[in-house]
PDB file of C-alpha atoms and ligand atoms in Angstrom:
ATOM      1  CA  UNK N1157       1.281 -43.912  22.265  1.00 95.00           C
ATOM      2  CA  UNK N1158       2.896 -44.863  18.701  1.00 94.00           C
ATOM      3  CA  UNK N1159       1.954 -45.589  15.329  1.00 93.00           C
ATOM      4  CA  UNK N1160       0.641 -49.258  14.635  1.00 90.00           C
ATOM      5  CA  UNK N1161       3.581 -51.701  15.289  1.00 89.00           C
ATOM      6  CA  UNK N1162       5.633 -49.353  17.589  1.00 93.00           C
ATOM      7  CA  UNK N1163       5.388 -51.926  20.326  1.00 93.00           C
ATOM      8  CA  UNK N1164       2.805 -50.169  22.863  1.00 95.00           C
ATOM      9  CA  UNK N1165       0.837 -53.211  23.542  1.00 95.00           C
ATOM     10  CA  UNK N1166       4.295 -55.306  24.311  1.00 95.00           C
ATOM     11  CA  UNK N1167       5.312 -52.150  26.480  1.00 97.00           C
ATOM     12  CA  UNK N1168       1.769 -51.622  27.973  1.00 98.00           C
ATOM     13  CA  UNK N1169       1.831 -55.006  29.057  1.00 98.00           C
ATOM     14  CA  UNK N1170       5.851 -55.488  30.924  1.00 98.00           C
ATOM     15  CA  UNK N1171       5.109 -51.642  32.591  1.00 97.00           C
ATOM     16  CA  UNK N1172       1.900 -52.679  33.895  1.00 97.00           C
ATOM     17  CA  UNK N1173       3.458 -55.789  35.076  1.00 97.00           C
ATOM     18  CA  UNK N1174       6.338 -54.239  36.448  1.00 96.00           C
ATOM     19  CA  UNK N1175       4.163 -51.369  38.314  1.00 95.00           C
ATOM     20  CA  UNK N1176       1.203 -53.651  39.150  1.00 96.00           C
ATOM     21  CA  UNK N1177      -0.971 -51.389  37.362  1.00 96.00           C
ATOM     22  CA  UNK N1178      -3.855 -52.256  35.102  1.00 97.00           C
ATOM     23  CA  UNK N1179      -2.701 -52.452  31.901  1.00 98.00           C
ATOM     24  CA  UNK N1180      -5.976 -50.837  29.505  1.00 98.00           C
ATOM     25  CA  UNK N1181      -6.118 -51.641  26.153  1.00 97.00           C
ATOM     26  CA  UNK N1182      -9.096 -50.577  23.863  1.00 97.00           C
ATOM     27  CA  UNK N1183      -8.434 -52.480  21.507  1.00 95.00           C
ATOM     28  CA  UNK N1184      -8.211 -55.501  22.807  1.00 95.00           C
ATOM     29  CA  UNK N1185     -11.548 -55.078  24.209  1.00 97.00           C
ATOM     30  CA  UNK N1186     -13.359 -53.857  20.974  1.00 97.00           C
ATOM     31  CA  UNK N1187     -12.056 -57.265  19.393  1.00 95.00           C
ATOM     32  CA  UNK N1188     -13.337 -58.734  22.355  1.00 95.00           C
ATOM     33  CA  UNK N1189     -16.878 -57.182  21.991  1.00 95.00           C
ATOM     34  CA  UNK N1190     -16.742 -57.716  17.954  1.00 95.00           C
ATOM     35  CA  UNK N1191     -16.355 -61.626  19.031  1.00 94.00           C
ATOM     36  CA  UNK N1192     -19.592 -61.058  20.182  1.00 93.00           C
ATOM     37  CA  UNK N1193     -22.868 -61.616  18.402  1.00 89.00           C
ATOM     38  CA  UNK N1194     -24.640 -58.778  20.465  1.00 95.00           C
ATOM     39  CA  UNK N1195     -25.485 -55.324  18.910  1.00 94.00           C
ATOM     40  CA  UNK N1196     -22.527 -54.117  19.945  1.00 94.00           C
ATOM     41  CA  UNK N1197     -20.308 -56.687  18.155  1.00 95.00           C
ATOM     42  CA  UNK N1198     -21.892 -56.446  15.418  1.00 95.00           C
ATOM     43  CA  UNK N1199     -21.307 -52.687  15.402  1.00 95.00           C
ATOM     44  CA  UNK N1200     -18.083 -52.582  16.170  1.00 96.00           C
ATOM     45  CA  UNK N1201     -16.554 -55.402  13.737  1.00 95.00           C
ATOM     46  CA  UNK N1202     -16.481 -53.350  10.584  1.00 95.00           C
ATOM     47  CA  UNK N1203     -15.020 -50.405  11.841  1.00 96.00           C
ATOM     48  CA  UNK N1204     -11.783 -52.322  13.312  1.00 95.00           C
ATOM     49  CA  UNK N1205     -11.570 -54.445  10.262  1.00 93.00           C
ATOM     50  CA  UNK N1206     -11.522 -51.531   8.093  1.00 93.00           C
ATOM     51  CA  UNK N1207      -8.528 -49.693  10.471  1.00 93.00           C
ATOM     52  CA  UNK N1208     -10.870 -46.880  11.400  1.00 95.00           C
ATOM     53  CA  UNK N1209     -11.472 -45.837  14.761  1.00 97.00           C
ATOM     54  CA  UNK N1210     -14.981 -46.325  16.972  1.00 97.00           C
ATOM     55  CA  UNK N1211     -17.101 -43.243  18.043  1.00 98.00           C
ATOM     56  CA  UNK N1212     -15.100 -41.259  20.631  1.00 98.00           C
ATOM     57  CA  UNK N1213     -18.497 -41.168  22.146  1.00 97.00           C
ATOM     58  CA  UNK N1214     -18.253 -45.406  22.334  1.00 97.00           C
ATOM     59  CA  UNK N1215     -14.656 -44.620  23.890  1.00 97.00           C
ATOM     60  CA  UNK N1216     -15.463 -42.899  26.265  1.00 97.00           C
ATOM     61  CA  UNK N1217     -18.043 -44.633  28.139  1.00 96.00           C
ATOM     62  CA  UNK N1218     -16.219 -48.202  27.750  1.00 96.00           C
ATOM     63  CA  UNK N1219     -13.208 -46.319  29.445  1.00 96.00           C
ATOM     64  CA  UNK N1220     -15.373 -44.723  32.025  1.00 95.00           C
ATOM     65  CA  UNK N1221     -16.689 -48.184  33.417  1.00 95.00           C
ATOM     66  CA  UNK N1222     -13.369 -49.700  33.302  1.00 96.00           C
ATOM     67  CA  UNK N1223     -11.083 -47.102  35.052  1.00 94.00           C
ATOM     68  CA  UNK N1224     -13.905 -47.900  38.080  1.00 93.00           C
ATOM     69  CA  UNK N1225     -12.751 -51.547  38.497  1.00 96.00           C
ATOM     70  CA  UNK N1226     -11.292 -52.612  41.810  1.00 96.00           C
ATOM     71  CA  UNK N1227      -7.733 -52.966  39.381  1.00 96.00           C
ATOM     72  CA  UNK N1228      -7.341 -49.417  38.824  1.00 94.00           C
ATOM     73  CA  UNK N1229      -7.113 -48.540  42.662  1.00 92.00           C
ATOM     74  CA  UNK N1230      -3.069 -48.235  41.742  1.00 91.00           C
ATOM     75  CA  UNK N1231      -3.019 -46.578  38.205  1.00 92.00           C
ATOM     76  CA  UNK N1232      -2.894 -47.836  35.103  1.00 94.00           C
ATOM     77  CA  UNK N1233      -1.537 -47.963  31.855  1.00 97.00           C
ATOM     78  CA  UNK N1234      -3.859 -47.104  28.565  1.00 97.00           C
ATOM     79  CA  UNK N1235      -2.829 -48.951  25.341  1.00 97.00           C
ATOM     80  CA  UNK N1236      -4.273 -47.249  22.563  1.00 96.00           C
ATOM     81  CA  UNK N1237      -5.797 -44.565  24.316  1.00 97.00           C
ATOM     82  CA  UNK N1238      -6.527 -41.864  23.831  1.00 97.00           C
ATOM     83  CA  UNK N1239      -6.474 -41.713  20.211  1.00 97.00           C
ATOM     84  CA  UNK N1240      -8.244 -38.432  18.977  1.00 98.00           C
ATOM     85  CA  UNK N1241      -7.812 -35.209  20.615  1.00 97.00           C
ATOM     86  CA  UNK N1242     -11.059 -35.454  21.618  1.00 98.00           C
ATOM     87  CA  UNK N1243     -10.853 -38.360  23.533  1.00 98.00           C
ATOM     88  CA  UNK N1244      -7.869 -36.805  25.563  1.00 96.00           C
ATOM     89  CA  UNK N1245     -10.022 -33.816  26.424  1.00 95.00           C
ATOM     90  CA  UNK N1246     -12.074 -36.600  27.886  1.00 95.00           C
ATOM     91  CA  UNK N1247      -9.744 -38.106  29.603  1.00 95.00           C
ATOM     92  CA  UNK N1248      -8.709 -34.380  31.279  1.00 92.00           C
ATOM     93  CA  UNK N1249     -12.512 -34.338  32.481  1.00 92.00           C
ATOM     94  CA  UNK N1250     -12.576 -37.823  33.797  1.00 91.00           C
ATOM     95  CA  UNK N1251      -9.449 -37.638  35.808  1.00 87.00           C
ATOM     96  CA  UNK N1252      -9.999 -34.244  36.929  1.00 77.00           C
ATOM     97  CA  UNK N1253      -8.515 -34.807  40.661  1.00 65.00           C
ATOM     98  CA  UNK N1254      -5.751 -37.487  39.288  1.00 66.00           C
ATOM     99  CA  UNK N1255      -2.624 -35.059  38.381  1.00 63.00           C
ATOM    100  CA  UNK N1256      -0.146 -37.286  37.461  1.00 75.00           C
ATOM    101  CA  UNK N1257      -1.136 -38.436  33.918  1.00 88.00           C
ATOM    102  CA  UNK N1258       1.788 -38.536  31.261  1.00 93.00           C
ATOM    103  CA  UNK N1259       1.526 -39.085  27.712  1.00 96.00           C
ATOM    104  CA  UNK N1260       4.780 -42.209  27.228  1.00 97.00           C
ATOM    105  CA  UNK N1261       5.574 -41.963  23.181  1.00 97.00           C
ATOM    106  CA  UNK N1262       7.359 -44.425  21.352  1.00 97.00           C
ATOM    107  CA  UNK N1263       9.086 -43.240  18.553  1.00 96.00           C
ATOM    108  CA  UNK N1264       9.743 -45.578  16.011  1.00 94.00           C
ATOM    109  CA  UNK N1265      10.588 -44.846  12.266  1.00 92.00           C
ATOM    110  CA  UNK N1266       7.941 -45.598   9.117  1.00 87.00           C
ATOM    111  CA  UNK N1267      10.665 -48.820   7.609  1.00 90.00           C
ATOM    112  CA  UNK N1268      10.812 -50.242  11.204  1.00 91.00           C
ATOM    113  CA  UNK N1269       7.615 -49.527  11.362  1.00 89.00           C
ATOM    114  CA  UNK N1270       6.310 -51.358   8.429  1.00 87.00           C
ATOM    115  CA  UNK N1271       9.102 -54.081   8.815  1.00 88.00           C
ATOM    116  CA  UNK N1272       7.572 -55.247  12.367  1.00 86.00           C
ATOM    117  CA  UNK N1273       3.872 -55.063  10.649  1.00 84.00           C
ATOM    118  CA  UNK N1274       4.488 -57.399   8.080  1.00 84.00           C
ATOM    119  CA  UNK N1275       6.276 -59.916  10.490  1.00 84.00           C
ATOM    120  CA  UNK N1276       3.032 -59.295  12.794  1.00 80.00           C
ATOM    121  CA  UNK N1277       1.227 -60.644   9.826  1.00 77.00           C
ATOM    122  CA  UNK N1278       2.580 -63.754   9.558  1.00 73.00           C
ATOM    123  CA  UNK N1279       2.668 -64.131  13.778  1.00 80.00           C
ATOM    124  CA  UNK N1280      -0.985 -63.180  14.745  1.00 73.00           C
ATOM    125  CA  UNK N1281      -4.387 -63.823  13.481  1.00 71.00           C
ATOM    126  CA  UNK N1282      -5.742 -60.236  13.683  1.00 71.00           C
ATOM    127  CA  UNK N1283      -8.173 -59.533  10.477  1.00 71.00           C
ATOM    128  CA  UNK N1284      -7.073 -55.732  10.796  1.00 79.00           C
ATOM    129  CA  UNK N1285      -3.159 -56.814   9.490  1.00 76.00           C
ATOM    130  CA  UNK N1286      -3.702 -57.086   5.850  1.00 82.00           C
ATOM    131  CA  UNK N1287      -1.031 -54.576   4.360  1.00 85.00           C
ATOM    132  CA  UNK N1288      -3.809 -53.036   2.897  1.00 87.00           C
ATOM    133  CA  UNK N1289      -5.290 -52.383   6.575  1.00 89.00           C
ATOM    134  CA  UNK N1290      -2.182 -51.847   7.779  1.00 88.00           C
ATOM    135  CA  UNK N1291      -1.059 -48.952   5.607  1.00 91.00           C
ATOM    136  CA  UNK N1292      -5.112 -47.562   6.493  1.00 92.00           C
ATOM    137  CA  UNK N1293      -4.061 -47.891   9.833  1.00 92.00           C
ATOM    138  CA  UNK N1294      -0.671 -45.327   9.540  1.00 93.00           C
ATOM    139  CA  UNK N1295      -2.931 -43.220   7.595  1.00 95.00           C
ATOM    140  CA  UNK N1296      -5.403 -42.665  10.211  1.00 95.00           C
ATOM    141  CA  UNK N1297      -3.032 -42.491  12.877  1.00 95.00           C
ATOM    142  CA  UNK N1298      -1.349 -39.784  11.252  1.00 95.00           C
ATOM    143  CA  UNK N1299      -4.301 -37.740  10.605  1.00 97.00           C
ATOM    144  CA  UNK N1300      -6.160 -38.448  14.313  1.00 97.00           C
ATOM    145  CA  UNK N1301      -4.282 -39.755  16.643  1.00 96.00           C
ATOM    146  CA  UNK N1302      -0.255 -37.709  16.064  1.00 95.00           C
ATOM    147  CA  UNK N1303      -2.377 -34.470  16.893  1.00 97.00           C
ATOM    148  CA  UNK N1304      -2.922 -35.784  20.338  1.00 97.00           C
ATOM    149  CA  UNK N1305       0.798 -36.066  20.814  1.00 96.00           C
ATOM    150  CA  UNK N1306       1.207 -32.356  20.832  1.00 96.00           C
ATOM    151  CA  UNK N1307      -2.144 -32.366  23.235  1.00 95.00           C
ATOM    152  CA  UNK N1308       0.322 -33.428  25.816  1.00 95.00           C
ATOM    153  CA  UNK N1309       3.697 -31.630  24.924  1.00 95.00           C
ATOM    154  CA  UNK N1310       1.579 -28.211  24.953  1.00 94.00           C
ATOM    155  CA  UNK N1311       0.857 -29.661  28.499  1.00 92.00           C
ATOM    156  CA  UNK N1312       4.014 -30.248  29.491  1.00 92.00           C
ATOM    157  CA  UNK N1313       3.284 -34.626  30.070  1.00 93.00           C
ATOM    158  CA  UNK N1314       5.048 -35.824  27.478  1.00 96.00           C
ATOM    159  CA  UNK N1315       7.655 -38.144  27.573  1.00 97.00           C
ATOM    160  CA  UNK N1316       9.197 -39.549  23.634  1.00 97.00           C
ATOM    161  CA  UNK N1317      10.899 -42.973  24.370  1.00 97.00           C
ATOM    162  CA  UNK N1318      13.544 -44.210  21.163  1.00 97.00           C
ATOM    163  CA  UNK N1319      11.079 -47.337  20.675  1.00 96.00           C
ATOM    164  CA  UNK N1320      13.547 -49.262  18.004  1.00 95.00           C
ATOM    165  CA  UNK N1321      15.355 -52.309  18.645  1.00 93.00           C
ATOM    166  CA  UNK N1322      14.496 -55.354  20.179  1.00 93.00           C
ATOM    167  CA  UNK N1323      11.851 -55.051  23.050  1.00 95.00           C
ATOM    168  CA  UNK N1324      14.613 -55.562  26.109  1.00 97.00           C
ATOM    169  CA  UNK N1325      16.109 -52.792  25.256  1.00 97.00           C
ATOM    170  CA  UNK N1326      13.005 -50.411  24.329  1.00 97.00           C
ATOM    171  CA  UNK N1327      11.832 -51.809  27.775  1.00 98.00           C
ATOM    172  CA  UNK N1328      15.279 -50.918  29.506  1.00 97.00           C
ATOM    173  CA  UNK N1329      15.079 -46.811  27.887  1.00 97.00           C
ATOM    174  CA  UNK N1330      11.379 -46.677  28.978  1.00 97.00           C
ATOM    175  CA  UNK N1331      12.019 -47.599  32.599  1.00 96.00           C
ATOM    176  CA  UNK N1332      14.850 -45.432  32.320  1.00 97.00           C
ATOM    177  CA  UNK N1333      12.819 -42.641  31.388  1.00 96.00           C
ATOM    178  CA  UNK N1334      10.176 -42.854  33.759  1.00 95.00           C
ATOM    179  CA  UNK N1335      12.586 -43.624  36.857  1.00 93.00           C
ATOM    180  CA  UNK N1336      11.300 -40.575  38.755  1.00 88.00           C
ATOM    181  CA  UNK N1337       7.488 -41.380  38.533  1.00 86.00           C
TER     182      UNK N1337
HETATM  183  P1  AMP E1028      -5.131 -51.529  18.620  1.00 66.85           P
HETATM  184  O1  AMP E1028      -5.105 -52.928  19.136  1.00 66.85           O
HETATM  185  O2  AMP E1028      -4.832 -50.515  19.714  1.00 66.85           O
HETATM  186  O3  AMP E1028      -4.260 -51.318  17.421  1.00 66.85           O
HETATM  187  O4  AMP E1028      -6.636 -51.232  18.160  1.00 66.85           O
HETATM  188  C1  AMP E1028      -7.247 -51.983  17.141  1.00 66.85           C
HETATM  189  C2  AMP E1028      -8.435 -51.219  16.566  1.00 66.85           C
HETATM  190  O5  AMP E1028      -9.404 -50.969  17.591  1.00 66.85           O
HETATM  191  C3  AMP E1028      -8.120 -49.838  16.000  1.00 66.85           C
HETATM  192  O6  AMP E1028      -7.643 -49.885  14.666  1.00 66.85           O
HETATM  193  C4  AMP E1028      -9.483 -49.178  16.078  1.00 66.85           C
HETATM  194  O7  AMP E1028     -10.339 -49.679  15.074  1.00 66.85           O
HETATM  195  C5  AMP E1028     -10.018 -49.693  17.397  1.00 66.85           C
HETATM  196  N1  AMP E1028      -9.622 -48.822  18.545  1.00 66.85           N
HETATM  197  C6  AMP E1028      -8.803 -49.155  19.570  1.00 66.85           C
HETATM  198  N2  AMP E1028      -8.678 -48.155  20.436  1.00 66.85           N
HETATM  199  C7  AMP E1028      -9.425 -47.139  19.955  1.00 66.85           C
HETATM  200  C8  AMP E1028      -9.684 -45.815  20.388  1.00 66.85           C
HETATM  201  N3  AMP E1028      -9.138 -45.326  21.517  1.00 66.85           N
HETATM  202  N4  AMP E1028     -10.521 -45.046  19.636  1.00 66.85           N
HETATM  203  C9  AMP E1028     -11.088 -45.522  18.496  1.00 66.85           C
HETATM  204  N5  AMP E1028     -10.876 -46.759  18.027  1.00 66.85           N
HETATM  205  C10 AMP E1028     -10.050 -47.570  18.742  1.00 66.85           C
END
């Protein structure tokens, strides 16, 4: 969990490799369904390229089929999930008899924030990074998804990682902080 351009899809990706877990992003696989021409796609393509978020109702059942892949037998990591508080009160009811679930936040402040977006911008081809997009993005992470961060402290599963600096060293603190899992 983090803000747009906090570095959980960079993270997502070395833990899961390091843990050989599946690594879960929802967002990769809505662009990969708005690639689509199917009803689906053509559903879903707006809503990413305008920074808002799919139906938690969507969420939900895209999740549900993939946590039941053969991959998943080990754990996994979620990138970009869950992002309402909603969809982490679905996630308690999915993984009812599964106790070990922990919330990994990267904190990262707005400049460094914005300062890795716009040099995303000129790296990738994604049609959600126009600063205009971008900035939507923050907006509607702040008013849907930070909520969800306190989900998990109330819980007692969260763990806030420093996520600035360059991605060895965010990588190093993580591991670090999650020695004992
Ligand atoms: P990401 O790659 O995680 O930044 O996601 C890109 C876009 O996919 C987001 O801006 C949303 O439009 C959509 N998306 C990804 N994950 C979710 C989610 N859990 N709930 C709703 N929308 C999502």
């Amino acid at each position: 969990m983090g803000p747009p351009g906090a570095g959980k899809g960079t993270q997502a990706m070395l833990l899961a490799k390091d843990r050989e877990i599946a690594h879960i992003s929802t967002g990769a696989m809505l662009r990969e369904v708005s690639k689509q021409g199917t009803e689906l796609g053509r559903l879903v393509k707006p809503i990413i390229d305008a920074g808002e978020y799919v139906t938690d109702e969507l969420i939900g059942r895209i999740i549900q089929e993939r946590i039941k892949q053969p991959d998943c037998v080990n754990g996994f990591i979620f990138d970009g999930f869950p992002r309402t508080v909603e969809q982490a009160r679905m996630l308690s009811n999915m993984l009812e008899d599964i106790p070990s679930v922990m919330l990994l936040y990267l904190t990262v402040t707005r400049e460094e924030v914005i300062s890795r977006l716009e040099k995303r911008r000129g790296e990738q081809n994604r049609e959600d990074d126009s600063v205009e997009i971008q900035l939507k993005r923050l907006r509607v992470y702040k008013e849907k998804t930070a909520p969800v961060v306190d989900y998990y402290r109330n819980k007692g599963c969260l763990i806030e990682i420093d996520g600035s600096g360059g991605i060895g060293s965010v990588n190093e603190r993580l591991k670090k902080s999650i020695s004992h899992i």
